[in-house]
Coordinates of C-alpha atoms and ligand atoms in Angstrom, one line a residue:
M562 CA 21.1 37.0 -24.5
T563 CA 23.6 34.1 -24.3
R564 CA 22.3 30.6 -23.4
L565 CA 23.3 28.9 -20.2
S566 CA 25.9 26.2 -21.1
A567 CA 29.3 24.8 -20.2
A568 CA 31.0 27.6 -22.2
T569 CA 29.0 30.4 -20.5
L570 CA 28.9 29.0 -17.0
S571 CA 31.9 31.2 -15.9
Q572 CA 29.9 34.3 -16.8
V573 CA 27.2 33.6 -14.3
P574 CA 27.2 36.4 -11.6
A575 CA 29.2 35.7 -8.4
G576 CA 26.1 35.4 -6.2
V577 CA 24.7 32.4 -8.0
T578 CA 25.9 29.0 -6.8
V579 CA 27.3 26.9 -9.6
P580 CA 28.8 23.3 -9.7
K581 CA 31.9 23.1 -7.5
Y582 CA 33.4 20.2 -9.5
D583 CA 35.0 19.7 -12.8
R584 CA 32.2 18.6 -15.0
S585 CA 34.5 17.0 -17.6
R586 CA 35.6 14.5 -14.9
I587 CA 32.2 13.2 -13.8
T588 CA 30.9 9.9 -15.1
P589 CA 27.4 8.4 -15.0
G590 CA 26.5 5.9 -12.2
I591 CA 22.7 6.6 -12.3
V592 CA 20.2 6.4 -15.1
H593 CA 17.0 8.3 -14.2
L594 CA 13.8 7.5 -16.1
G595 CA 11.3 10.4 -16.2
I596 CA 13.5 13.5 -16.2
G597 CA 10.7 15.9 -15.2
A598 CA 10.8 19.0 -13.0
F599 CA 10.5 17.1 -9.8
H600 CA 13.6 15.0 -10.3
R601 CA 15.6 18.1 -11.3
A602 CA 14.5 19.9 -8.2
H603 CA 15.1 17.0 -5.9
M604 CA 17.4 14.0 -6.4
A605 CA 19.6 15.8 -9.0
V606 CA 20.3 18.5 -6.4
Y607 CA 21.4 15.9 -3.8
V608 CA 23.6 14.3 -6.4
D609 CA 25.0 17.7 -7.3
D610 CA 26.1 18.2 -3.7
L611 CA 28.0 14.9 -3.8
L612 CA 29.8 15.0 -7.2
A613 CA 32.9 16.9 -6.0
R614 CA 33.9 14.0 -3.8
H615 CA 32.1 11.2 -5.7
P616 CA 32.5 11.9 -9.4
D617 CA 31.3 8.6 -10.7
W618 CA 27.7 9.1 -9.6
A619 CA 26.5 11.5 -12.2
I620 CA 23.1 11.1 -13.8
V621 CA 22.0 10.4 -17.3
G622 CA 18.3 11.3 -17.6
A623 CA 15.8 9.7 -20.0
S624 CA 12.4 11.0 -21.1
L625 CA 9.9 8.3 -21.8
R626 CA 7.1 10.4 -23.2
R627 CA 8.1 13.8 -24.6
P628 CA 11.6 14.9 -25.6
D629 CA 11.0 18.5 -24.3
T630 CA 13.5 18.3 -21.5
K631 CA 16.1 16.8 -23.8
E632 CA 15.6 19.6 -26.3
A633 CA 15.8 22.2 -23.6
L634 CA 18.9 20.8 -21.8
E635 CA 21.0 19.6 -24.8
P636 CA 22.1 23.1 -25.9
Q637 CA 22.8 23.8 -22.2
D638 CA 25.1 20.8 -21.8
G639 CA 22.6 19.5 -19.2
L640 CA 22.9 22.6 -17.0
Y641 CA 19.8 24.3 -15.6
T642 CA 18.8 26.5 -12.7
V643 CA 16.9 25.6 -9.6
A644 CA 15.4 28.8 -8.2
V645 CA 14.3 28.5 -4.5
R646 CA 11.5 30.9 -3.7
D647 CA 9.9 32.2 -0.5
A648 CA 8.8 35.5 1.0
S649 CA 12.5 36.5 1.2
G650 CA 13.0 36.3 -2.5
T651 CA 14.3 34.0 -5.3
H652 CA 17.6 32.2 -4.9
P653 CA 19.1 30.7 -8.0
R654 CA 21.6 27.8 -8.2
V655 CA 22.9 26.1 -11.3
I656 CA 22.9 22.3 -11.2
G657 CA 25.4 20.2 -13.1
S658 CA 24.6 16.6 -12.1
I659 CA 22.8 15.7 -15.3
L660 CA 25.3 14.8 -17.9
R661 CA 22.9 14.3 -20.7
V662 CA 19.3 13.4 -21.5
L663 CA 18.2 10.6 -23.8
D664 CA 14.8 10.4 -25.5
A665 CA 13.6 6.8 -25.0
N666 CA 11.5 7.0 -28.2
T667 CA 14.3 7.9 -30.6
Q668 CA 17.4 6.7 -28.6
R669 CA 15.9 3.5 -27.0
E670 CA 18.9 1.3 -27.9
D671 CA 21.4 3.8 -26.5
L672 CA 19.4 4.0 -23.3
L673 CA 19.1 0.3 -22.9
A674 CA 22.8 -0.3 -23.6
L675 CA 23.7 2.3 -21.0
M676 CA 21.3 0.8 -18.5
A677 CA 22.9 -2.6 -19.1
S678 CA 26.4 -1.3 -18.6
P679 CA 28.3 -2.1 -15.4
A680 CA 28.9 1.6 -14.6
I681 CA 25.2 2.1 -13.9
R682 CA 24.4 0.8 -10.4
I683 CA 21.1 2.6 -9.8
V684 CA 18.2 3.2 -12.0
S685 CA 15.8 5.7 -10.4
L686 CA 12.4 6.7 -11.6
T687 CA 9.9 9.6 -11.4
V688 CA 7.4 8.5 -14.1
T689 CA 4.4 9.6 -12.1
E690 CA 1.7 7.3 -10.7
K691 CA 0.4 6.3 -14.1
G692 CA 3.8 5.5 -15.5
Y693 CA 3.9 2.1 -13.6
C694 CA 1.0 0.7 -15.7
H695 CA -0.6 -0.7 -12.6
D696 CA -4.0 -0.9 -11.0
P697 CA -3.8 1.8 -8.3
A698 CA -6.4 0.1 -6.0
T699 CA -4.4 -3.2 -5.8
G700 CA -0.9 -2.1 -6.7
E701 CA -0.7 -5.0 -9.3
L702 CA 0.5 -4.8 -12.9
D703 CA -2.3 -3.9 -15.3
Q704 CA -1.7 -6.7 -17.9
R705 CA -4.2 -5.1 -20.2
H706 CA -2.5 -1.8 -20.3
P707 CA -1.7 -1.1 -24.0
D708 CA 2.0 -0.4 -23.3
I709 CA 2.3 -3.6 -21.3
V710 CA 0.7 -5.6 -24.1
H711 CA 3.1 -4.0 -26.5
D712 CA 6.1 -4.6 -24.4
L713 CA 5.3 -8.3 -23.8
A714 CA 5.0 -8.8 -27.5
N715 CA 8.1 -6.7 -28.3
P716 CA 10.4 -7.1 -25.2
A717 CA 13.5 -5.8 -26.9
V718 CA 11.9 -2.4 -27.9
P719 CA 9.9 -1.5 -24.7
K720 CA 7.9 1.6 -24.2
S721 CA 6.8 1.3 -20.6
A722 CA 8.9 1.8 -17.5
P723 CA 8.5 -1.8 -16.4
G724 CA 9.4 -2.9 -19.9
M725 CA 12.5 -0.8 -20.0
L726 CA 13.7 -2.0 -16.5
V727 CA 13.2 -5.6 -17.3
E728 CA 14.8 -5.5 -20.7
A729 CA 17.9 -3.8 -19.2
L730 CA 18.0 -6.3 -16.3
A731 CA 17.6 -9.2 -18.8
R732 CA 20.7 -7.9 -20.7
R733 CA 22.7 -7.7 -17.5
K734 CA 21.6 -11.2 -16.5
A735 CA 22.7 -12.5 -19.9
A736 CA 26.1 -10.7 -19.7
G737 CA 26.7 -11.7 -16.1
I738 CA 26.7 -8.1 -14.8
A739 CA 25.2 -7.6 -11.3
P740 CA 21.8 -5.9 -11.5
F741 CA 21.3 -2.2 -10.7
A742 CA 19.1 -1.2 -7.8
V743 CA 15.7 0.2 -8.9
M744 CA 14.8 3.2 -6.9
S745 CA 11.3 4.7 -7.4
C746 CA 10.9 8.3 -6.3
D747 CA 7.2 8.5 -7.1
N748 CA 4.4 9.1 -4.6
L749 CA 3.2 5.5 -4.5
P750 CA 2.4 3.7 -1.3
S751 CA 5.4 1.5 -0.4
N752 CA 6.9 2.5 -3.6
G753 CA 9.8 0.0 -3.4
A754 CA 7.7 -3.0 -2.7
T755 CA 5.0 -1.9 -5.1
V756 CA 7.3 -1.3 -8.0
K757 CA 9.1 -4.6 -7.2
R758 CA 5.8 -6.4 -7.5
I759 CA 4.9 -4.8 -10.8
V760 CA 8.2 -5.2 -12.4
T761 CA 8.7 -8.8 -11.2
R762 CA 5.3 -9.7 -12.5
F763 CA 6.1 -8.2 -15.9
A764 CA 9.4 -10.1 -15.9
S765 CA 7.8 -13.4 -15.1
L766 CA 5.3 -12.9 -17.9
R767 CA 8.3 -12.7 -20.2
D768 CA 9.8 -15.8 -18.8
A769 CA 9.8 -17.6 -15.4
A770 CA 13.6 -17.6 -14.9
L771 CA 13.8 -13.9 -15.6
G772 CA 11.0 -13.3 -13.1
E773 CA 13.0 -15.2 -10.5
Y774 CA 16.1 -13.1 -11.2
V775 CA 14.2 -9.8 -11.0
G776 CA 12.6 -11.0 -7.8
K777 CA 16.1 -10.8 -6.2
V778 CA 16.9 -7.3 -7.5
A779 CA 17.0 -4.5 -4.8
F780 CA 14.1 -2.1 -5.0
P781 CA 14.8 0.4 -2.2
G782 CA 11.7 2.4 -1.1
T783 CA 11.9 6.2 -0.8
M784 CA 9.9 9.1 0.5
V785 CA 10.5 12.1 -1.6
D786 CA 9.2 15.6 -0.9
R787 CA 9.6 19.0 -2.5
I788 CA 6.9 21.1 -4.0
V789 CA 7.6 22.0 -7.6
P790 CA 5.1 24.1 -9.5
S791 CA 5.3 24.1 -13.3
T792 CA 7.7 26.7 -14.8
T793 CA 6.1 29.6 -16.6
D794 CA 7.5 32.1 -19.2
A795 CA 7.6 34.7 -16.4
D796 CA 9.8 32.4 -14.3
R797 CA 12.1 31.9 -17.3
E798 CA 12.5 35.7 -17.5
T799 CA 13.1 36.1 -13.8
V800 CA 15.8 33.4 -13.9
A801 CA 17.5 34.9 -17.0
G802 CA 17.7 38.2 -15.2
M803 CA 19.3 36.7 -12.2
I804 CA 21.8 34.4 -13.9
G805 CA 22.6 36.7 -16.8
A806 CA 21.9 33.9 -19.4
E807 CA 18.9 32.3 -20.9
D808 CA 17.8 29.0 -19.4
A809 CA 15.1 27.3 -21.4
W810 CA 14.0 25.2 -18.5
P811 CA 14.7 26.4 -15.0
I812 CA 12.9 24.9 -12.0
M813 CA 11.0 27.0 -9.4
T814 CA 10.7 25.4 -6.0
E815 CA 10.5 25.9 -2.2
P816 CA 13.3 25.9 0.3
F817 CA 12.1 22.7 2.0
T818 CA 13.4 19.3 0.7
Q819 CA 13.2 15.9 2.2
W820 CA 14.4 12.5 1.1
V821 CA 14.1 9.3 3.1
I822 CA 15.7 6.2 1.5
E823 CA 15.6 2.6 2.5
D824 CA 19.3 1.6 2.7
H825 CA 19.3 -1.4 0.3
F826 CA 21.9 -1.0 -2.5
P827 CA 23.8 -4.2 -2.8
D828 CA 25.9 -2.8 -5.7
G829 CA 26.8 0.4 -3.9
R830 CA 25.4 3.9 -3.7
P831 CA 26.6 7.5 -3.3
P832 CA 26.6 8.6 0.3
F833 CA 23.2 10.3 -0.1
E834 CA 23.2 11.1 3.7
Q835 CA 26.1 13.5 3.2
A836 CA 23.8 15.6 1.1
G837 CA 21.1 15.5 3.7
A838 CA 19.0 12.4 2.9
Q839 CA 17.9 10.1 5.7
M840 CA 18.9 6.5 5.3
V841 CA 16.5 4.2 7.1
E842 CA 15.7 0.5 7.4
D843 CA 12.0 1.0 6.8
V844 CA 10.7 3.9 4.8
E845 CA 7.1 2.9 4.8
P846 CA 5.9 4.9 7.8
F847 CA 7.5 8.0 6.3
E848 CA 5.8 7.5 3.0
R849 CA 2.4 6.9 4.6
M850 CA 2.8 10.1 6.7
K851 CA 3.7 12.2 3.7
L852 CA 1.1 10.7 1.4
R853 CA -1.7 11.1 3.9
M854 CA -0.7 14.5 5.4
L855 CA 0.8 16.4 2.5
N856 CA -0.6 14.8 -0.6
G857 CA -4.0 14.1 0.9
S858 CA -4.3 17.8 1.9
H859 CA -3.0 18.8 -1.5
S860 CA -5.5 16.8 -3.5
T861 CA -8.4 18.0 -1.2
M862 CA -7.3 21.6 -1.7
A863 CA -6.8 21.1 -5.4
Y864 CA -10.4 19.9 -6.2
L865 CA -12.2 22.1 -3.7
G866 CA -9.9 25.1 -4.4
Y867 CA -10.2 24.8 -8.2
L868 CA -14.0 24.6 -8.0
A869 CA -14.0 27.6 -5.6
G870 CA -12.1 29.7 -8.1
Y871 CA -8.7 29.6 -6.4
E872 CA -5.8 29.3 -8.9
Y873 CA -3.0 28.7 -6.5
I874 CA -2.6 26.7 -3.3
S875 CA -1.5 29.9 -1.5
D876 CA -4.9 31.4 -2.5
V877 CA -6.7 28.5 -1.0
M878 CA -4.7 29.1 2.2
G879 CA -6.0 32.7 2.3
D880 CA -9.5 31.3 3.0
A881 CA -10.0 30.6 6.7
D882 CA -12.6 27.9 6.2
F883 CA -10.3 26.0 3.9
V884 CA -7.5 26.3 6.4
K885 CA -9.7 25.0 9.1
L886 CA -10.8 22.1 6.9
I887 CA -7.3 21.0 6.1
H888 CA -6.1 21.5 9.7
G889 CA -8.9 19.3 10.8
L890 CA -8.4 16.7 8.0
M891 CA -4.8 16.3 9.2
T892 CA -5.3 16.5 12.9
E893 CA -8.6 14.7 13.4
E894 CA -8.6 12.2 10.5
A895 CA -5.1 11.5 9.2
M896 CA -2.8 11.8 12.2
P897 CA -4.7 9.1 14.3
T898 CA -4.0 6.6 11.5
L899 CA -0.2 7.2 11.7
D900 CA 2.3 5.5 14.0
M901 CA 5.4 7.6 13.9
P902 CA 7.4 7.2 17.1
G903 CA 9.9 10.1 17.5
V904 CA 8.1 12.3 15.0
D905 CA 6.1 15.3 16.2
L906 CA 3.1 15.1 13.9
G907 CA 1.7 18.3 15.1
A908 CA 4.9 20.1 14.2
Y909 CA 5.0 18.3 10.8
R910 CA 1.4 19.5 10.1
D911 CA 2.2 23.1 11.0
Q912 CA 5.2 23.0 8.8
L913 CA 3.0 21.7 6.0
L914 CA 0.5 24.5 6.5
D915 CA 3.4 27.0 6.3
R916 CA 4.7 25.5 3.1
F917 CA 1.2 25.6 1.6
R918 CA 1.1 29.3 2.5
N919 CA 4.4 30.2 0.7
P920 CA 3.2 33.2 -1.3
A921 CA 6.1 33.1 -3.8
L922 CA 5.3 29.5 -4.9
K923 CA 2.7 29.7 -7.6
H924 CA 1.5 26.1 -7.3
R925 CA -1.7 25.7 -9.4
T926 CA -4.6 23.8 -8.0
W927 CA -5.2 22.5 -11.6
Q928 CA -1.7 21.0 -11.7
I929 CA -2.3 18.9 -8.5
A930 CA -5.8 18.0 -9.7
M931 CA -4.3 16.0 -12.6
D932 CA -4.5 12.2 -12.6
G933 CA -6.7 12.0 -9.5
S934 CA -7.8 8.5 -10.3
Q935 CA -4.2 7.4 -9.8
K936 CA -3.6 9.5 -6.7
L937 CA -6.8 9.1 -4.6
P938 CA -6.1 5.6 -3.4
Q939 CA -2.9 6.4 -1.6
R940 CA -3.8 9.9 -0.6
L941 CA -7.3 9.6 0.7
L942 CA -8.8 6.2 0.4
G943 CA -6.2 4.3 2.5
T944 CA -6.8 6.7 5.3
I945 CA -10.5 6.3 4.9
R946 CA -10.2 2.5 5.1
D947 CA -8.3 2.8 8.4
R948 CA -11.0 5.2 9.7
L949 CA -13.7 2.8 8.7
K950 CA -11.9 -0.1 10.4
A951 CA -11.7 1.9 13.6
N952 CA -15.3 3.0 13.3
Q953 CA -14.2 6.7 13.2
P954 CA -15.7 9.5 11.2
F955 CA -14.0 10.8 8.0
E956 CA -16.1 13.7 7.0
R957 CA -13.3 15.9 5.6
L958 CA -11.6 13.1 3.7
G959 CA -15.0 12.1 2.4
L960 CA -15.4 15.7 1.2
G961 CA -12.1 15.4 -0.6
V962 CA -13.3 12.4 -2.5
A963 CA -16.7 14.1 -3.2
A964 CA -14.8 17.1 -4.6
W965 CA -12.9 14.9 -6.9
M966 CA -16.2 13.4 -8.2
R967 CA -17.6 16.9 -8.6
Y968 CA -14.4 18.0 -10.4
V969 CA -14.2 15.2 -13.0
V970 CA -17.7 16.1 -14.3
G971 CA -15.7 18.7 -16.2
I972 CA -17.9 21.8 -15.6
D973 CA -17.3 24.3 -12.8
E974 CA -19.7 26.3 -10.8
K975 CA -19.9 29.0 -13.3
G976 CA -20.7 26.6 -16.1
E977 CA -17.2 26.8 -17.6
S978 CA -15.5 23.6 -18.8
I979 CA -12.6 22.2 -16.8
D980 CA -9.6 20.6 -18.6
V981 CA -9.7 17.3 -16.7
R982 CA -6.4 15.4 -17.3
D983 CA -6.6 11.8 -16.2
P984 CA -6.0 8.4 -17.8
L985 CA -9.7 7.6 -17.0
A986 CA -11.0 11.0 -18.2
M987 CA -13.0 9.6 -21.1
R988 CA -14.7 7.0 -19.0
M989 CA -15.4 9.4 -16.2
M990 CA -17.0 11.9 -18.7
A991 CA -19.2 9.2 -20.0
I992 CA -20.3 8.3 -16.4
A993 CA -21.0 12.0 -15.7
A994 CA -23.0 12.4 -19.0
D995 CA -25.2 9.4 -18.0
A996 CA -25.8 10.7 -14.5
G997 CA -26.9 14.2 -15.7
D998 CA -27.6 16.3 -12.7
D999 CA -28.4 13.3 -10.4
A1000 CA -25.6 13.4 -7.7
E1001 CA -26.5 9.9 -6.5
A1002 CA -26.2 8.4 -10.0
L1003 CA -22.9 10.2 -10.4
Y1004 CA -21.6 8.7 -7.1
V1005 CA -22.8 5.2 -8.1
G1006 CA -21.2 5.5 -11.5
L1007 CA -17.8 6.7 -10.3
V1008 CA -17.5 4.5 -7.2
A1009 CA -17.9 1.5 -9.6
L1010 CA -14.4 2.3 -10.9
T1011 CA -12.9 -0.6 -9.0
E1012 CA -9.3 0.2 -10.1
V1013 CA -9.7 3.4 -7.9
F1014 CA -12.1 2.3 -5.1
G1015 CA -11.7 -1.5 -5.0
S1016 CA -14.8 -3.4 -4.4
D1017 CA -14.7 -3.0 -0.6
L1018 CA -15.3 0.8 -0.7
A1019 CA -17.8 0.5 -3.6
D1020 CA -19.9 -1.8 -1.3
N1021 CA -19.4 0.1 1.9
Q1022 CA -22.6 1.8 3.1
T1023 CA -20.9 4.3 5.4
F1024 CA -18.5 5.3 2.7
G1025 CA -21.4 5.7 0.3
E1026 CA -23.5 7.8 2.6
T1027 CA -20.6 10.1 3.6
V1028 CA -19.3 10.8 0.1
A1029 CA -22.7 11.0 -1.6
T1030 CA -24.0 13.4 1.0
H1031 CA -21.1 15.8 0.5
L1032 CA -21.4 15.4 -3.3
D1033 CA -25.0 16.4 -3.1
S1034 CA -24.1 19.4 -1.0
L1035 CA -21.4 20.5 -3.5
F1036 CA -24.1 20.6 -6.2
E1037 CA -26.8 22.0 -4.0
V1038 CA -25.2 24.8 -2.0
G1039 CA -21.8 25.0 -3.7
V1040 CA -18.2 24.5 -2.7
K1041 CA -17.6 27.4 -0.4
A1042 CA -20.7 26.8 1.7
T1043 CA -20.0 23.1 1.9
V1044 CA -16.4 23.7 3.0
A1045 CA -17.6 26.1 5.7
E1046 CA -20.1 23.6 6.9
V1047 CA -17.7 20.6 7.0
A1048 CA -14.8 22.6 8.5
G1049 CA -17.1 23.3 11.5
Ligands
CS2_2310 C1 1.3 17.2 -5.6 C2 2.7 16.7 -5.4 O1 0.9 17.4 -7.9 C3 0.7 16.8 -6.9 O2 -0.1 15.8 -6.9 O3 0.6 16.8 -4.5 O4 3.5 16.8 -6.6 C4 3.5 17.3 -4.3 O5 3.8 18.7 -4.6 C5 4.8 16.6 -4.0 O6 4.5 15.3 -3.7 C6 5.5 17.3 -2.8 O7 6.6 16.5 -2.4

């Protein structure tokens, strides 16, 4: 079978949407760090919609860790398929907005030179929570992070995202070129302000004047939303059958997509609103809503669902007790902490439940369970803090936290080992080993991870009682019985 590429694009069957612009005419205006599946299902699609009329905003992607996306997309001239799936079927579309992909490890200088060039006016990022080398509980740069230590000692050959951004900005400063806007598209709370704080701190550790300069750079915040399960070999086969060519790395996703962007781009931007993005003055309420409602539910379903033997989120949604639990988590515990004038939160919740039910979207609980130590603070713990402040119960959120604690022990209810992926996995396994089968000791050990819980929650008695009680129940009566009990 032929491979998808510029040369074979014209052979794609008529029913498949392909780029409606001349790809030889488009030029890069955006560098995107972290060219994973999410970016290719989200921002790259919005940009693809705009390139016919705004050809100088194409994307050059960069992979900071593994060169797999580069290796897959290079023979395809950057082309790949986004397959939208729901009960009505699979709808493929070929995306052309990514001109090329650079591997930061082997092409670092090319990447920095491009980032420092005047054509690039936006550097966007999806490097996941852990890619910012920060302390998730406080949102501050983790100065002891090995990559940060490395980058401060070797600023011209950075490895980390903050190091790359600051080196490129330093070169622009030296050359008298206006800075690019830095746009984080990761699920961090107040991602614009948070990333600005981290990056500015890193810059000022390099030198004070650079810190001041970076402090004036625009870091527009965003709320990004589209569910993107990992692609499987079966997906590759399905897509090849539909587009009549082999695509080494198609993306499978849902019909829903949302992008809310803080309109702060002093050096210009593509008209993202023409592709359906919402440009707003303050994105924070949207981010909080999405993190607490969607991601908070996701993480809770991921830990409990995995432990209950459910492989996919849609399987979890087939269990009435789980649905009740998640409905209650959103309605009773998360929604009262949100202030969203003009947004119907009940309708938002119902739409989320429908999205979670999508039977065609094979979204693994294990995938969402990854990196919990980096995700919990903004997904569950912030909501819990607000509930504590208001003297309100948070049983379901507390169960979500307990389920994470149960999960990171690394052994499921059948005694099988769990592949726990998390930057703190080694430390958490040691804590679990020390605790043995003592749930209280496990709670005490894990809550002492202040980069996750802060010292306020570690010392909070109500928090401790709620979470430890649920944790005990998870061990004593098991996940399904505990979920049924807490769901009410
Ligand atoms: C998920 C998110 O893997 C995860 O942690 O909760 O990737 C989620 O699918 C997206 O944020 C949806 O926009």
